[in-house]
Structures are given as C-alpha cells and as structure tokens.
Amino acid sequence: MSKDQINLNKLPKHIAIIMDGNGRWAKEKGKFRIFGHQNGVKAVREVSEGCAELGVEYLTLYAFSTENWSRPKIEVNALMTLLVKTIKSETQTLMKNGIKLDAIGDRTTLPAECLKELDEAINATKDNTRMTLILALSYSAKWDIVNATRTIAQKALNGEIAIEDVNEELIDRTLTTHKYPHPELMIRTSGELRISNFLLWEIAYSELYFTTVLWPDYRKEQLYEAILEYQSRERRFGKTSEQLV
Ligand code: IPE
Ligand code: IPE
Ligand code: MG
C-alpha cells in the first residue's frame, strides 16, 4: 500500500473526517483523556499535509460537536485551551503548506479567546489556495439544518421567496457548508460505526470509510488506504452499473 497506487485523476475533492478515539488511546496508556487530545494534533497535521500534497481541495475535520459540550467541564475546558494553543502554533504550518483555514459551527458558544485565535488564523491564511481546511467546532448537522430552516422560513414570511422556491439547491445554499462541495469520502476512526450528528445532509451520497485506528495513531499511510478504498468503489447515485459505462 503506497501513495503511488492512488489515481490522482480520481481524487475526492472533499474529505470529511470524524476524528475519534483520543480518550481510549490515552486510557490504553494509563493517561488522562486530555493526553489523547494533545496527541491528536500530530494526526491533524499529518492528514492536512497528506491531503494538500495529493491535491485534495477541501478537508473538513470534526473537532468538537454540539453534544461534546455535555462532557465533564474539566475536559471541555482543556479541549478549548488546546484548541486556542494549537490554532496559534499551527498557523505557520498552514502558511507553509498553502492551506486556508475556515470553520463551521455555532460561534456564539465558543469562548472569546478561542474565537479570537480562530479569526486571526482564518484571516492570516485567507489568501492560501492549495487546500481549504474546515474545522467543525461546536458543530452538529441538526444545528445547521435547524438554522437553515429558520432562515428559509423567515424569507418566506417576508415574502422574499415562495414555498415552491424551497428546493435542494436553496437548502444547500443556506447551510453553513454552502461554500464547499459535498464530501465524496467520509472517514471515521476508532471503530465506532456511526455519524454522531456530523454532515447529515451533505453525506447523502458520500462513501463511508471506517477504521479501528485511534485518531492519535492516524497518519498519511492510513489516509492513503482510505483513498484507495474509495477509488475502488462504484458510485452509482441510484443508477445501475450498466448505466455508468
Ligand atoms: C475524539 O476523541 C475527540 C473529540 C470528540 C473532541 P474522544 O474524546 O471522543 O475519544 P474516545 O471516543 O472517548 O476514545
Ligand atoms: C464525535 O465523536 C465528535 C467528534 C469527533 C468531534 P464523539 O466521541 O463525541 O461521538 P459519540 O459520542 O461516540 O457518538
Ligand atoms: Mg469519541
């Protein structure tokens, strides 16, 4: 299994990853959960770099879900602190790799310090064009869909749109993910076989890939494996195999 086996003409434009298993990784080593989160940073760096090197245009990483706010306060605080620190320290690497940073999620719930670092990094990297790295922070797909529904309902009430104008395209345009194509490939680490409220609308036709590797152990090699598997799948979009040729 190597990078050379990947067909660069058949790359997913957008890969989305549920980075899971930090807590278990730490527990296996007899350490606190936060140790696992800290060691997940290297995997983020590797995968971002790996995607950029191949020519993947968008990478969305699920870093903190709406539901993660209900974890013990000590873990939530430690995660927010780590986030601030990491965004700050990784901006240089993003610049070096030509990666533009963006974020999706409920900004109103993020601590001020976190928002500040995030906006600074987004601003500093805004002219980079090699790849866009989208952090899903305080994000959940249902949160996004509820907000989009409200926006659309308000427009209808204002008479700006008619009921007939509500279609897939309008919903697409109203979600916070509207700037990016839907991911062709969604990866989840740690062996859990669920979506946990990540991009529900956007993954309608994504190829799903699950691995038992825990996030802190995830490296470029594992990314290549997932992409190769993706390239071996037949994406039918409801059609028959025969129609595809
Ligand atoms: C993923 O690792 C990181 C976040 C959800 C923030 P977990 O913290 O969920 O690790 P496990 O699943 O408990 O092992
Ligand atoms: C999903 O992982 C959220 C992130 C990776 C940020 P969780 O560990 O929170 O998911 P569940 O609770 O096991 O479904
Ligand atoms: Mg988990």
CSV table of C-alpha atoms and ligand atoms in Angstrom, one decimal:
chain,number,residue,atom,x,y,z
A,1,MET,CA,0.0,0.0,0.0
A,2,SER,CA,1.6,3.3,-1.0
A,3,LYS,CA,0.9,6.7,-2.3
A,4,ASP,CA,1.9,5.8,-5.9
A,5,GLN,CA,-1.2,3.5,-6.1
A,6,ILE,CA,-3.5,6.4,-5.8
A,7,ASN,CA,-5.1,7.6,-9.0
A,8,LEU,CA,-4.6,11.4,-8.9
A,9,ASN,CA,-7.3,11.9,-11.5
A,10,LYS,CA,-9.9,10.2,-9.3
A,11,LEU,CA,-9.2,12.0,-6.0
A,12,PRO,CA,-12.1,13.1,-3.8
A,13,LYS,CA,-12.3,16.9,-3.9
A,14,HIS,CA,-13.5,16.9,-0.3
A,15,ILE,CA,-12.8,14.5,2.5
A,16,ALA,CA,-14.5,14.8,5.9
A,17,ILE,CA,-13.1,13.1,9.0
A,18,ILE,CA,-14.7,12.2,12.4
A,19,MET,CA,-11.5,12.2,14.5
A,20,ASP,CA,-12.4,9.8,17.2
A,21,GLY,CA,-10.7,7.7,19.8
A,22,ASN,CA,-8.4,10.2,21.6
A,23,GLY,CA,-9.8,9.2,25.1
A,24,ARG,CA,-9.4,5.5,24.5
A,25,TRP,CA,-5.9,6.0,23.1
A,26,ALA,CA,-4.9,7.8,26.3
A,27,LYS,CA,-6.6,5.3,28.6
A,28,GLU,CA,-4.7,2.4,26.9
A,29,LYS,CA,-1.6,4.2,28.1
A,30,GLY,CA,-2.8,4.8,31.6
A,31,LYS,CA,-3.0,8.6,30.9
A,32,PHE,CA,-5.7,11.2,31.3
A,33,ARG,CA,-8.1,11.7,28.3
A,34,ILE,CA,-6.6,15.1,27.5
A,35,PHE,CA,-3.3,13.4,26.8
A,36,GLY,CA,-5.1,11.7,23.9
A,37,HIS,CA,-6.4,15.0,22.6
A,38,GLN,CA,-2.9,16.5,22.8
A,39,ASN,CA,-1.5,13.6,20.8
A,40,GLY,CA,-4.3,14.0,18.2
A,41,VAL,CA,-2.7,17.3,17.0
A,42,LYS,CA,0.1,15.4,15.1
A,43,ALA,CA,-2.5,13.4,13.2
A,44,VAL,CA,-4.3,16.6,12.2
A,45,ARG,CA,-1.0,18.0,10.9
A,46,GLU,CA,-0.2,14.8,9.0
A,47,VAL,CA,-3.6,14.4,7.4
A,48,SER,CA,-3.8,18.0,6.4
A,49,GLU,CA,-0.4,17.8,4.8
A,50,GLY,CA,-1.2,14.5,3.2
A,51,CYS,CA,-4.3,15.8,1.6
A,52,ALA,CA,-2.7,19.0,0.4
A,53,GLU,CA,0.2,17.1,-1.1
A,54,LEU,CA,-2.1,14.8,-3.1
A,55,GLY,CA,-4.3,17.7,-4.3
A,56,VAL,CA,-7.4,17.2,-2.2
A,57,GLU,CA,-9.1,20.6,-2.2
A,58,TYR,CA,-11.2,20.5,1.0
A,59,LEU,CA,-10.7,18.7,4.3
A,60,THR,CA,-13.3,19.0,7.0
A,61,LEU,CA,-12.4,17.8,10.5
A,62,TYR,CA,-14.9,17.2,13.2
A,63,ALA,CA,-13.1,18.7,16.2
A,64,PHE,CA,-15.9,19.4,18.7
A,65,SER,CA,-19.6,18.6,18.4
A,66,THR,CA,-22.6,20.4,19.9
A,67,GLU,CA,-23.1,17.3,22.1
A,68,ASN,CA,-19.5,17.4,23.3
A,69,TRP,CA,-20.4,20.4,25.5
A,70,SER,CA,-22.0,17.9,27.9
A,71,ARG,CA,-18.7,16.3,28.7
A,72,PRO,CA,-17.1,17.0,32.1
A,73,LYS,CA,-16.2,20.6,32.5
A,74,ILE,CA,-12.6,19.9,33.0
A,75,GLU,CA,-12.3,18.1,29.7
A,76,VAL,CA,-14.3,20.8,27.8
A,77,ASN,CA,-12.0,23.5,29.2
A,78,ALA,CA,-8.9,21.5,28.4
A,79,LEU,CA,-10.1,21.0,24.9
A,80,MET,CA,-10.8,24.7,24.4
A,81,THR,CA,-7.4,25.6,25.8
A,82,LEU,CA,-5.7,23.1,23.5
A,83,LEU,CA,-7.7,24.4,20.6
A,84,VAL,CA,-6.5,28.0,21.2
A,85,LYS,CA,-2.9,26.9,21.6
A,86,THR,CA,-3.0,24.6,18.5
A,87,ILE,CA,-4.6,27.2,16.2
A,88,LYS,CA,-1.9,29.7,17.3
A,89,SER,CA,1.0,27.3,16.9
A,90,GLU,CA,-0.2,25.7,13.6
A,91,THR,CA,-0.8,28.9,11.7
A,92,GLN,CA,2.8,28.8,10.4
A,93,THR,CA,2.4,25.2,9.2
A,94,LEU,CA,-0.8,26.2,7.4
A,95,MET,CA,1.1,29.1,5.7
A,96,LYS,CA,4.0,26.8,4.8
A,97,ASN,CA,1.6,24.3,3.2
A,98,GLY,CA,-0.6,26.9,1.5
A,99,ILE,CA,-3.6,25.9,3.5
A,100,LYS,CA,-6.5,28.2,4.1
A,101,LEU,CA,-8.4,27.8,7.4
A,102,ASP,CA,-12.2,28.0,7.8
A,103,ALA,CA,-14.6,26.9,10.4
A,104,ILE,CA,-18.3,25.8,10.7
A,105,GLY,CA,-20.3,25.6,13.8
A,106,ASP,CA,-22.0,27.7,16.4
A,107,ARG,CA,-19.6,30.6,17.0
A,108,THR,CA,-21.8,32.0,19.8
A,109,THR,CA,-21.0,29.1,22.1
A,110,LEU,CA,-17.2,29.3,21.7
A,111,PRO,CA,-15.1,31.1,24.3
A,112,ALA,CA,-13.9,34.6,23.3
A,113,GLU,CA,-10.2,33.6,23.3
A,114,CYS,CA,-10.9,30.7,21.0
A,115,LEU,CA,-12.9,32.9,18.6
A,116,LYS,CA,-10.1,35.4,18.6
A,117,GLU,CA,-7.4,32.9,17.7
A,118,LEU,CA,-9.7,31.2,15.1
A,119,ASP,CA,-10.5,34.5,13.4
A,120,GLU,CA,-6.8,35.6,13.4
A,121,ALA,CA,-5.8,32.3,11.8
A,122,ILE,CA,-8.6,32.4,9.2
A,123,ASN,CA,-7.6,35.9,8.3
A,124,ALA,CA,-3.9,35.1,8.1
A,125,THR,CA,-4.5,32.2,5.8
A,126,LYS,CA,-7.3,33.7,3.7
A,127,ASP,CA,-5.2,34.1,0.5
A,128,ASN,CA,-3.8,30.5,0.5
A,129,THR,CA,-5.2,28.5,-2.4
A,130,ARG,CA,-3.7,25.0,-2.2
A,131,MET,CA,-6.3,23.5,0.1
A,132,THR,CA,-9.0,24.6,2.5
A,133,LEU,CA,-9.1,23.1,6.0
A,134,ILE,CA,-12.5,23.4,7.6
A,135,LEU,CA,-12.8,22.9,11.3
A,136,ALA,CA,-16.2,21.8,12.6
A,137,LEU,CA,-16.3,23.4,16.0
A,138,SER,CA,-19.3,23.4,18.2
A,139,TYR,CA,-20.9,21.9,15.1
A,140,SER,CA,-23.7,19.5,14.6
A,141,ALA,CA,-25.6,18.8,11.4
A,142,LYS,CA,-29.0,19.2,13.1
A,143,TRP,CA,-28.0,22.6,14.5
A,144,ASP,CA,-27.1,23.7,11.0
A,145,ILE,CA,-30.3,22.3,9.5
A,146,VAL,CA,-32.5,24.0,12.2
A,147,ASN,CA,-30.8,27.3,11.5
A,148,ALA,CA,-31.2,27.0,7.8
A,149,THR,CA,-34.8,26.1,8.2
A,150,ARG,CA,-35.4,29.3,10.3
A,151,THR,CA,-33.6,31.4,7.7
A,152,ILE,CA,-35.8,30.0,4.9
A,153,ALA,CA,-39.0,30.3,7.0
A,154,GLN,CA,-38.2,33.9,7.7
A,155,LYS,CA,-37.6,34.6,4.0
A,156,ALA,CA,-41.0,33.0,3.2
A,157,LEU,CA,-42.7,35.1,5.9
A,158,ASN,CA,-41.0,38.3,4.4
A,159,GLY,CA,-42.4,37.4,1.0
A,160,GLU,CA,-38.9,37.1,-0.4
A,161,ILE,CA,-39.4,33.5,-1.5
A,162,ALA,CA,-42.4,31.4,-2.3
A,163,ILE,CA,-43.0,27.9,-0.9
A,164,GLU,CA,-42.1,26.5,-4.4
A,165,ASP,CA,-38.7,28.1,-4.1
A,166,VAL,CA,-37.8,25.7,-1.3
A,167,ASN,CA,-35.7,23.0,-3.0
A,168,GLU,CA,-32.4,21.1,-2.6
A,169,GLU,CA,-30.4,23.9,-4.0
A,170,LEU,CA,-31.9,26.5,-1.6
A,171,ILE,CA,-31.2,24.3,1.3
A,172,ASP,CA,-27.7,23.7,0.1
A,173,ARG,CA,-27.1,27.4,-0.2
A,174,THR,CA,-28.5,28.1,3.3
A,175,LEU,CA,-26.4,25.6,5.2
A,176,THR,CA,-23.1,26.8,6.7
A,177,THR,CA,-21.3,24.3,4.4
A,178,HIS,CA,-22.6,26.2,1.3
A,179,LYS,CA,-19.1,27.3,0.2
A,180,TYR,CA,-17.8,23.7,-0.3
A,181,PRO,CA,-18.8,20.8,-2.4
A,182,HIS,CA,-20.3,17.8,-0.6
A,183,PRO,CA,-17.6,15.4,0.6
A,184,GLU,CA,-17.2,12.3,-1.6
A,185,LEU,CA,-15.5,10.5,1.2
A,186,MET,CA,-16.2,10.5,4.9
A,187,ILE,CA,-13.8,8.7,7.3
A,188,ARG,CA,-14.3,7.8,11.0
A,189,THR,CA,-11.6,6.5,13.2
A,190,SER,CA,-11.7,4.4,16.4
A,191,GLY,CA,-14.1,1.6,15.2
A,192,GLU,CA,-17.4,3.4,16.0
A,193,LEU,CA,-19.9,2.8,13.2
A,194,ARG,CA,-22.0,6.0,13.4
A,195,ILE,CA,-22.2,9.6,12.2
A,196,SER,CA,-22.7,11.4,15.5
A,197,ASN,CA,-24.5,14.3,14.0
A,198,PHE,CA,-21.8,15.3,11.5
A,199,LEU,CA,-22.7,16.5,8.0
A,200,LEU,CA,-26.0,14.7,7.6
A,201,TRP,CA,-27.4,16.5,4.6
A,202,GLU,CA,-24.0,16.7,2.9
A,203,ILE,CA,-23.1,13.0,3.1
A,204,ALA,CA,-26.3,11.8,1.4
A,205,TYR,CA,-24.1,10.1,-1.3
A,206,SER,CA,-20.7,10.1,0.4
A,207,GLU,CA,-18.6,6.9,0.5
A,208,LEU,CA,-18.2,6.0,4.2
A,209,TYR,CA,-15.0,4.5,5.4
A,210,PHE,CA,-14.4,3.2,9.0
A,211,THR,CA,-11.2,2.2,10.6
A,212,THR,CA,-10.3,0.9,14.0
A,213,VAL,CA,-7.2,3.0,14.2
A,214,LEU,CA,-7.5,5.5,17.0
A,215,TRP,CA,-7.1,9.2,16.0
A,216,PRO,CA,-3.7,9.9,17.6
A,217,ASP,CA,-2.3,7.0,15.6
A,218,TYR,CA,-3.7,8.2,12.3
A,219,ARG,CA,-1.0,9.0,9.7
A,220,LYS,CA,-0.7,9.7,6.0
A,221,GLU,CA,-0.5,5.9,5.3
A,222,GLN,CA,-4.0,5.4,6.8
A,223,LEU,CA,-5.2,8.3,4.7
A,224,TYR,CA,-3.9,6.7,1.5
A,225,GLU,CA,-5.5,3.5,2.4
A,226,ALA,CA,-8.9,5.2,2.8
A,227,ILE,CA,-8.5,7.0,-0.5
A,228,LEU,CA,-7.5,3.8,-2.3
A,229,GLU,CA,-10.6,2.0,-0.9
A,230,TYR,CA,-12.7,5.0,-2.1
A,231,GLN,CA,-11.2,4.7,-5.6
A,232,SER,CA,-12.2,1.0,-5.7
A,233,ARG,CA,-15.9,1.8,-5.0
A,234,GLU,CA,-18.5,2.1,-7.7
A,235,ARG,CA,-20.6,5.3,-7.1
A,236,ARG,CA,-23.9,4.6,-8.7
A,237,PHE,CA,-26.1,7.5,-7.4
A,238,GLY,CA,-29.2,5.4,-7.8
A,239,LYS,CA,-28.3,4.2,-11.3
A,240,THR,CA,-27.4,0.6,-12.4
A,241,SER,CA,-23.8,-0.5,-13.0
A,242,GLU,CA,-24.5,-0.8,-16.8
A,243,GLN,CA,-25.6,2.8,-17.0
A,244,LEU,CA,-22.3,4.0,-15.7
A,245,VAL,CA,-20.1,2.8,-18.6
B,1,IPE,C1,-12.4,12.5,19.8
B,1,IPE,O1,-12.0,11.6,20.7
B,1,IPE,C2,-12.2,13.9,20.1
B,1,IPE,C3,-13.4,14.6,20.5
B,1,IPE,C4,-14.6,14.2,20.5
B,1,IPE,C5,-13.2,16.0,21.0
B,1,IPE,P1,-12.8,11.2,22.0
B,1,IPE,O2,-12.6,12.2,23.1
B,1,IPE,O3,-14.3,11.1,21.6
B,1,IPE,O4,-12.2,9.8,22.4
B,1,IPE,P2,-13.0,8.5,22.8
B,1,IPE,O5,-14.0,8.2,21.8
B,1,IPE,O6,-13.6,8.7,24.1
B,1,IPE,O7,-11.9,7.4,22.8
B,2,IPE,C1,-17.9,12.7,17.5
B,2,IPE,O1,-17.2,11.9,18.4
B,2,IPE,C2,-17.5,14.1,17.6
B,2,IPE,C3,-16.1,14.4,17.3
B,2,IPE,C4,-15.2,13.6,16.8
B,2,IPE,C5,-15.7,15.8,17.5
B,2,IPE,P1,-17.9,11.5,19.8
B,2,IPE,O2,-16.9,10.7,20.6
B,2,IPE,O3,-18.4,12.7,20.5
B,2,IPE,O4,-19.1,10.7,19.4
B,2,IPE,P2,-20.0,9.6,20.2
B,2,IPE,O5,-20.5,10.3,21.4
B,2,IPE,O6,-19.1,8.4,20.5
B,2,IPE,O7,-21.1,9.2,19.2
B,3,MG,MG,-15.4,9.5,20.9
